[in-house]
Amino acid sequence: YLPSSSVLFLIGGTLASVEDLAESNFLVEHADLYTSKTSGFWIGIYRNVNGQLLWQDNSALDFVNWGEGQPSEDQLDYCVELSVFSGYWSILPCSSQKGFICKKPKIHPLLFAFYLFTDAKKDKAHGRMNTWILLTLVLIVLLGMGFTIYFLFKIKTQRETEREARRRSRLLEYSHVLTGKDNENDSTNDKEKNERSVV
């Protein structure tokens, strides 16, 4: 259960919420293709610390499709599986090996994260605290991007400076070579003049 939740969080999704019988039947119909690999799939229902059942994506828990005798009150820390064979939900230990069904929001993931942090259902103080946490994380990301751009610019300008210094060094060497040849020609001409005058 935890690895699947982690993967889904990274891609901007959550374990699926099932909002009505039609959606439940749709999921069972499509999950039936994988019965050779698993008998069920994790869905995104969980119990909070107060024992209240909630969806991971904060949608309303208006529809339930529990199997007979489910959920039991003594299994508060367990996770919920959608059975491929019956379509009913059951509570299993979270360490069980199951597939998972992903649901991604239609809104941008950053807006979705902002919605999760500032959900109107939460009390105002808690929502404000989460807003500050979100803003701090955004600030850290922006600072990281700023430093990256600064250092990339610094490296680029340093390379350009080194390139310019090498170019000037070559020009200086070339000018010395040219100047040195001219001096040799002048000294050769002076020697020839001196030799002619001596003769």
PDB file of C-alpha atoms in Angstrom:
ATOM      1  CA  TYR A   1       0.000   0.000   0.000  1.00  0.00           C
ATOM      2  CA  LEU A   2       2.693   2.519   0.975  1.00  0.00           C
ATOM      3  CA  PRO A   3       4.857   2.004  -2.154  1.00  0.00           C
ATOM      4  CA  SER A   4       1.815   2.489  -4.375  1.00  0.00           C
ATOM      5  CA  SER A   5       0.833   5.688  -2.537  1.00  0.00           C
ATOM      6  CA  SER A   6       4.394   6.996  -2.896  1.00  0.00           C
ATOM      7  CA  VAL A   7       4.479   6.302  -6.639  1.00  0.00           C
ATOM      8  CA  LEU A   8       1.117   7.983  -7.134  1.00  0.00           C
ATOM      9  CA  PHE A   9       2.155  11.048  -5.137  1.00  0.00           C
ATOM     10  CA  LEU A  10       5.236  11.443  -7.354  1.00  0.00           C
ATOM     11  CA  ILE A  11       3.139  11.423 -10.531  1.00  0.00           C
ATOM     12  CA  GLY A  12       0.539  13.768  -9.066  1.00  0.00           C
ATOM     13  CA  GLY A  13      -2.192  11.250  -8.357  1.00  0.00           C
ATOM     14  CA  THR A  14      -3.813   9.374  -5.483  1.00  0.00           C
ATOM     15  CA  LEU A  15      -5.322   5.975  -4.996  1.00  0.00           C
ATOM     16  CA  ALA A  16      -8.733   6.008  -6.660  1.00  0.00           C
ATOM     17  CA  SER A  17     -11.869   7.237  -4.959  1.00  0.00           C
ATOM     18  CA  VAL A  18     -15.077   5.500  -6.012  1.00  0.00           C
ATOM     19  CA  GLU A  19     -17.953   7.959  -6.137  1.00  0.00           C
ATOM     20  CA  ASP A  20     -20.869   5.767  -7.279  1.00  0.00           C
ATOM     21  CA  LEU A  21     -21.894   2.263  -8.380  1.00  0.00           C
ATOM     22  CA  ALA A  22     -21.300   3.057 -12.058  1.00  0.00           C
ATOM     23  CA  GLU A  23     -17.685   4.024 -11.320  1.00  0.00           C
ATOM     24  CA  SER A  24     -17.256   0.922  -9.169  1.00  0.00           C
ATOM     25  CA  ASN A  25     -18.555  -1.302 -11.982  1.00  0.00           C
ATOM     26  CA  PHE A  26     -16.276   0.484 -14.469  1.00  0.00           C
ATOM     27  CA  LEU A  27     -13.236  -0.191 -12.269  1.00  0.00           C
ATOM     28  CA  VAL A  28     -14.151  -3.850 -11.738  1.00  0.00           C
ATOM     29  CA  GLU A  29     -14.732  -4.333 -15.466  1.00  0.00           C
ATOM     30  CA  HIS A  30     -11.310  -2.935 -16.350  1.00  0.00           C
ATOM     31  CA  ALA A  31      -9.534  -4.521 -13.377  1.00  0.00           C
ATOM     32  CA  ASP A  32     -10.879  -7.904 -14.500  1.00  0.00           C
ATOM     33  CA  LEU A  33      -8.151  -7.900 -17.170  1.00  0.00           C
ATOM     34  CA  TYR A  34      -5.547  -8.324 -14.395  1.00  0.00           C
ATOM     35  CA  THR A  35      -7.116 -11.196 -12.424  1.00  0.00           C
ATOM     36  CA  SER A  36      -4.214 -13.453 -13.349  1.00  0.00           C
ATOM     37  CA  LYS A  37      -1.856 -11.115 -11.450  1.00  0.00           C
ATOM     38  CA  THR A  38      -3.952 -10.026  -8.443  1.00  0.00           C
ATOM     39  CA  SER A  39      -7.326 -10.606  -6.844  1.00  0.00           C
ATOM     40  CA  GLY A  40      -7.801  -6.993  -5.862  1.00  0.00           C
ATOM     41  CA  PHE A  41      -6.575  -3.443  -6.009  1.00  0.00           C
ATOM     42  CA  TRP A  42      -5.919  -0.835  -3.344  1.00  0.00           C
ATOM     43  CA  ILE A  43      -8.306   2.099  -3.419  1.00  0.00           C
ATOM     44  CA  GLY A  44      -7.800   5.435  -1.705  1.00  0.00           C
ATOM     45  CA  ILE A  45      -9.987   5.110   1.350  1.00  0.00           C
ATOM     46  CA  TYR A  46      -8.325   5.320   4.747  1.00  0.00           C
ATOM     47  CA  ARG A  47      -9.078   6.003   8.409  1.00  0.00           C
ATOM     48  CA  ASN A  48      -7.770   9.161  10.009  1.00  0.00           C
ATOM     49  CA  VAL A  49      -6.574   9.256  13.629  1.00  0.00           C
ATOM     50  CA  ASN A  50     -10.167   9.773  14.794  1.00  0.00           C
ATOM     51  CA  GLY A  51     -11.265   6.562  13.067  1.00  0.00           C
ATOM     52  CA  GLN A  52     -13.187   8.454  10.373  1.00  0.00           C
ATOM     53  CA  LEU A  53     -13.167   6.990   6.846  1.00  0.00           C
ATOM     54  CA  LEU A  54     -11.936   9.439   4.177  1.00  0.00           C
ATOM     55  CA  TRP A  55     -10.802   9.443   0.549  1.00  0.00           C
ATOM     56  CA  GLN A  56      -7.188  10.410  -0.160  1.00  0.00           C
ATOM     57  CA  ASP A  57      -8.301  12.996  -2.734  1.00  0.00           C
ATOM     58  CA  ASN A  58     -10.672  14.636  -0.206  1.00  0.00           C
ATOM     59  CA  SER A  59     -13.790  13.824  -2.233  1.00  0.00           C
ATOM     60  CA  ALA A  60     -16.977  13.126  -0.280  1.00  0.00           C
ATOM     61  CA  LEU A  61     -17.487   9.589   1.014  1.00  0.00           C
ATOM     62  CA  ASP A  62     -21.089   9.372  -0.203  1.00  0.00           C
ATOM     63  CA  PHE A  63     -20.878   5.900  -1.741  1.00  0.00           C
ATOM     64  CA  VAL A  64     -19.623   2.702  -0.102  1.00  0.00           C
ATOM     65  CA  ASN A  65     -19.592  -0.849  -1.428  1.00  0.00           C
ATOM     66  CA  TRP A  66     -18.424  -2.901   1.557  1.00  0.00           C
ATOM     67  CA  GLY A  67     -18.420  -6.662   1.513  1.00  0.00           C
ATOM     68  CA  GLU A  68     -20.368  -8.540   4.194  1.00  0.00           C
ATOM     69  CA  GLY A  69     -19.059  -7.806   7.701  1.00  0.00           C
ATOM     70  CA  GLN A  70     -16.864  -4.948   6.523  1.00  0.00           C
ATOM     71  CA  PRO A  71     -15.443  -2.690   7.835  1.00  0.00           C
ATOM     72  CA  SER A  72     -14.692  -3.956  11.295  1.00  0.00           C
ATOM     73  CA  GLU A  73     -13.879  -1.439  13.999  1.00  0.00           C
ATOM     74  CA  ASP A  74     -10.854  -3.346  15.293  1.00  0.00           C
ATOM     75  CA  GLN A  75      -8.952  -2.882  12.023  1.00  0.00           C
ATOM     76  CA  LEU A  76      -8.379   0.878  12.102  1.00  0.00           C
ATOM     77  CA  ASP A  77      -4.865   0.773  10.664  1.00  0.00           C
ATOM     78  CA  TYR A  78      -5.720  -1.502   7.743  1.00  0.00           C
ATOM     79  CA  CYS A  79      -6.113  -0.516   4.077  1.00  0.00           C
ATOM     80  CA  VAL A  80      -9.021  -0.986   1.656  1.00  0.00           C
ATOM     81  CA  GLU A  81      -9.051  -3.348  -1.328  1.00  0.00           C
ATOM     82  CA  LEU A  82     -11.488  -3.432  -4.248  1.00  0.00           C
ATOM     83  CA  SER A  83     -12.126  -7.100  -5.116  1.00  0.00           C
ATOM     84  CA  VAL A  84     -11.787  -7.858  -8.813  1.00  0.00           C
ATOM     85  CA  PHE A  85     -14.218 -10.765  -8.546  1.00  0.00           C
ATOM     86  CA  SER A  86     -17.089  -9.202  -6.595  1.00  0.00           C
ATOM     87  CA  GLY A  87     -16.506  -5.443  -6.752  1.00  0.00           C
ATOM     88  CA  TYR A  88     -16.959  -5.261  -2.980  1.00  0.00           C
ATOM     89  CA  TRP A  89     -14.524  -3.533  -0.673  1.00  0.00           C
ATOM     90  CA  SER A  90     -12.720  -5.204   2.179  1.00  0.00           C
ATOM     91  CA  ILE A  91     -10.155  -4.245   4.762  1.00  0.00           C
ATOM     92  CA  LEU A  92      -6.781  -5.985   4.564  1.00  0.00           C
ATOM     93  CA  PRO A  93      -3.383  -5.500   6.202  1.00  0.00           C
ATOM     94  CA  CYS A  94      -1.541  -2.734   4.336  1.00  0.00           C
ATOM     95  CA  SER A  95       1.446  -5.038   3.861  1.00  0.00           C
ATOM     96  CA  SER A  96      -0.582  -7.283   1.493  1.00  0.00           C
ATOM     97  CA  GLN A  97       0.636  -7.394  -2.109  1.00  0.00           C
ATOM     98  CA  LYS A  98      -2.063  -5.862  -4.315  1.00  0.00           C
ATOM     99  CA  GLY A  99      -2.260  -3.809  -7.457  1.00  0.00           C
ATOM    100  CA  PHE A 100      -3.482  -0.242  -7.238  1.00  0.00           C
ATOM    101  CA  ILE A 101      -5.778   2.061  -9.169  1.00  0.00           C
ATOM    102  CA  CYS A 102      -4.599   5.615  -9.745  1.00  0.00           C
ATOM    103  CA  LYS A 103      -6.728   8.718 -10.074  1.00  0.00           C
ATOM    104  CA  LYS A 104      -5.187  11.990 -11.197  1.00  0.00           C
ATOM    105  CA  PRO A 105      -6.903  15.329 -10.771  1.00  0.00           C
ATOM    106  CA  LYS A 106      -7.879  17.296 -13.835  1.00  0.00           C
ATOM    107  CA  ILE A 107      -6.244  20.391 -12.373  1.00  0.00           C
ATOM    108  CA  HIS A 108      -2.528  21.176 -12.343  1.00  0.00           C
ATOM    109  CA  PRO A 109      -0.657  19.212  -9.614  1.00  0.00           C
ATOM    110  CA  LEU A 110       0.559  22.406  -7.889  1.00  0.00           C
ATOM    111  CA  LEU A 111      -3.008  23.695  -7.700  1.00  0.00           C
ATOM    112  CA  PHE A 112      -4.075  20.278  -6.409  1.00  0.00           C
ATOM    113  CA  ALA A 113      -1.365  20.440  -3.720  1.00  0.00           C
ATOM    114  CA  PHE A 114      -2.486  23.951  -2.825  1.00  0.00           C
ATOM    115  CA  TYR A 115      -6.072  22.661  -2.551  1.00  0.00           C
ATOM    116  CA  LEU A 116      -4.961  19.846  -0.259  1.00  0.00           C
ATOM    117  CA  PHE A 117      -3.111  22.265   1.986  1.00  0.00           C
ATOM    118  CA  THR A 118      -5.921  24.816   2.161  1.00  0.00           C
ATOM    119  CA  ASP A 119      -8.975  22.567   2.111  1.00  0.00           C
ATOM    120  CA  ALA A 120     -12.033  24.486   3.274  1.00  0.00           C
ATOM    121  CA  LYS A 121     -13.155  21.492   5.361  1.00  0.00           C
ATOM    122  CA  LYS A 122     -10.163  21.904   7.671  1.00  0.00           C
ATOM    123  CA  ASP A 123     -10.177  24.401  10.491  1.00  0.00           C
ATOM    124  CA  LYS A 124      -8.767  27.842   9.697  1.00  0.00           C
ATOM    125  CA  ALA A 125      -5.687  27.663  11.939  1.00  0.00           C
ATOM    126  CA  HIS A 126      -4.635  24.314  10.483  1.00  0.00           C
ATOM    127  CA  GLY A 127      -5.269  25.579   6.936  1.00  0.00           C
ATOM    128  CA  ARG A 128      -3.167  28.685   7.565  1.00  0.00           C
ATOM    129  CA  MET A 129      -0.329  26.598   8.961  1.00  0.00           C
ATOM    130  CA  ASN A 130      -0.415  24.371   5.890  1.00  0.00           C
ATOM    131  CA  THR A 131      -0.497  27.424   3.627  1.00  0.00           C
ATOM    132  CA  TRP A 132       2.693  28.696   5.270  1.00  0.00           C
ATOM    133  CA  ILE A 133       4.326  25.300   4.820  1.00  0.00           C
ATOM    134  CA  LEU A 134       3.347  25.273   1.140  1.00  0.00           C
ATOM    135  CA  LEU A 135       4.611  28.828   0.625  1.00  0.00           C
ATOM    136  CA  THR A 136       7.889  27.933   2.344  1.00  0.00           C
ATOM    137  CA  LEU A 137       8.325  24.918   0.067  1.00  0.00           C
ATOM    138  CA  VAL A 138       7.610  27.052  -3.007  1.00  0.00           C
ATOM    139  CA  LEU A 139      10.134  29.637  -1.777  1.00  0.00           C
ATOM    140  CA  ILE A 140      12.766  26.922  -1.300  1.00  0.00           C
ATOM    141  CA  VAL A 141      12.147  25.614  -4.819  1.00  0.00           C
ATOM    142  CA  LEU A 142      12.373  29.130  -6.271  1.00  0.00           C
ATOM    143  CA  LEU A 143      15.606  29.819  -4.366  1.00  0.00           C
ATOM    144  CA  GLY A 144      17.040  26.549  -5.626  1.00  0.00           C
ATOM    145  CA  MET A 145      16.144  27.487  -9.193  1.00  0.00           C
ATOM    146  CA  GLY A 146      17.638  30.965  -8.678  1.00  0.00           C
ATOM    147  CA  PHE A 147      20.933  29.566  -7.388  1.00  0.00           C
ATOM    148  CA  THR A 148      21.057  27.084 -10.256  1.00  0.00           C
ATOM    149  CA  ILE A 149      20.544  29.848 -12.826  1.00  0.00           C
ATOM    150  CA  TYR A 150      23.126  32.059 -11.061  1.00  0.00           C
ATOM    151  CA  PHE A 151      25.789  29.342 -11.043  1.00  0.00           C
ATOM    152  CA  LEU A 152      25.092  28.344 -14.633  1.00  0.00           C
ATOM    153  CA  PHE A 153      25.442  32.006 -15.654  1.00  0.00           C
ATOM    154  CA  LYS A 154      28.634  32.316 -13.592  1.00  0.00           C
ATOM    155  CA  ILE A 155      30.129  29.210 -15.243  1.00  0.00           C
ATOM    156  CA  LYS A 156      29.175  30.519 -18.681  1.00  0.00           C
ATOM    157  CA  THR A 157      30.746  33.937 -18.080  1.00  0.00           C
ATOM    158  CA  GLN A 158      33.858  32.320 -16.596  1.00  0.00           C
ATOM    159  CA  ARG A 159      34.236  30.165 -19.710  1.00  0.00           C
ATOM    160  CA  GLU A 160      33.770  33.214 -21.926  1.00  0.00           C
ATOM    161  CA  THR A 161      36.396  35.102 -19.895  1.00  0.00           C
ATOM    162  CA  GLU A 162      38.843  32.186 -20.186  1.00  0.00           C
ATOM    163  CA  ARG A 163      38.166  31.939 -23.906  1.00  0.00           C
ATOM    164  CA  GLU A 164      38.783  35.680 -24.335  1.00  0.00           C
ATOM    165  CA  ALA A 165      42.027  35.434 -22.312  1.00  0.00           C
ATOM    166  CA  ARG A 166      43.254  32.558 -24.516  1.00  0.00           C
ATOM    167  CA  ARG A 167      42.334  34.520 -27.642  1.00  0.00           C
ATOM    168  CA  ARG A 168      44.255  37.584 -26.401  1.00  0.00           C
ATOM    169  CA  SER A 169      47.219  35.407 -25.438  1.00  0.00           C
ATOM    170  CA  ARG A 170      47.307  33.926 -28.948  1.00  0.00           C
ATOM    171  CA  LEU A 171      47.068  37.384 -30.508  1.00  0.00           C
ATOM    172  CA  LEU A 172      49.897  38.601 -28.292  1.00  0.00           C
ATOM    173  CA  GLU A 173      52.067  35.594 -29.208  1.00  0.00           C
ATOM    174  CA  TYR A 174      51.266  36.107 -32.885  1.00  0.00           C
ATOM    175  CA  SER A 175      52.140  39.802 -32.657  1.00  0.00           C
ATOM    176  CA  HIS A 176      55.454  38.926 -30.924  1.00  0.00           C
ATOM    177  CA  VAL A 177      56.220  36.429 -33.658  1.00  0.00           C
ATOM    178  CA  LEU A 178      55.488  39.047 -36.298  1.00  0.00           C
ATOM    179  CA  THR A 179      57.432  41.710 -34.430  1.00  0.00           C
ATOM    180  CA  GLY A 180      60.325  39.311 -33.881  1.00  0.00           C
ATOM    181  CA  LYS A 181      60.523  38.534 -37.632  1.00  0.00           C
ATOM    182  CA  ASP A 182      60.502  42.236 -38.478  1.00  0.00           C
ATOM    183  CA  ASN A 183      63.346  42.872 -35.992  1.00  0.00           C
ATOM    184  CA  GLU A 184      65.366  40.006 -37.500  1.00  0.00           C
ATOM    185  CA  ASN A 185      64.808  41.435 -40.981  1.00  0.00           C
ATOM    186  CA  ASP A 186      65.880  44.882 -39.736  1.00  0.00           C
ATOM    187  CA  SER A 187      69.027  43.485 -38.106  1.00  0.00           C
ATOM    188  CA  THR A 188      69.845  41.497 -41.244  1.00  0.00           C
ATOM    189  CA  ASN A 189      69.431  44.622 -43.361  1.00  0.00           C
ATOM    190  CA  ASP A 190      71.648  46.573 -40.898  1.00  0.00           C
ATOM    191  CA  LYS A 191      74.323  43.873 -41.142  1.00  0.00           C
ATOM    192  CA  GLU A 192      74.208  43.977 -44.934  1.00  0.00           C
ATOM    193  CA  LYS A 193      74.558  47.771 -44.892  1.00  0.00           C
ATOM    194  CA  ASN A 194      77.465  47.530 -42.472  1.00  0.00           C
ATOM    195  CA  GLU A 195      79.141  44.855 -44.593  1.00  0.00           C
ATOM    196  CA  ARG A 196      78.721  46.991 -47.757  1.00  0.00           C
ATOM    197  CA  SER A 197      80.107  49.985 -46.070  1.00  0.00           C
ATOM    198  CA  VAL A 198      83.105  48.013 -44.787  1.00  0.00           C
ATOM    199  CA  VAL A 199      83.869  46.604 -48.236  1.00  0.00           C
TER     200      VAL A 199
END
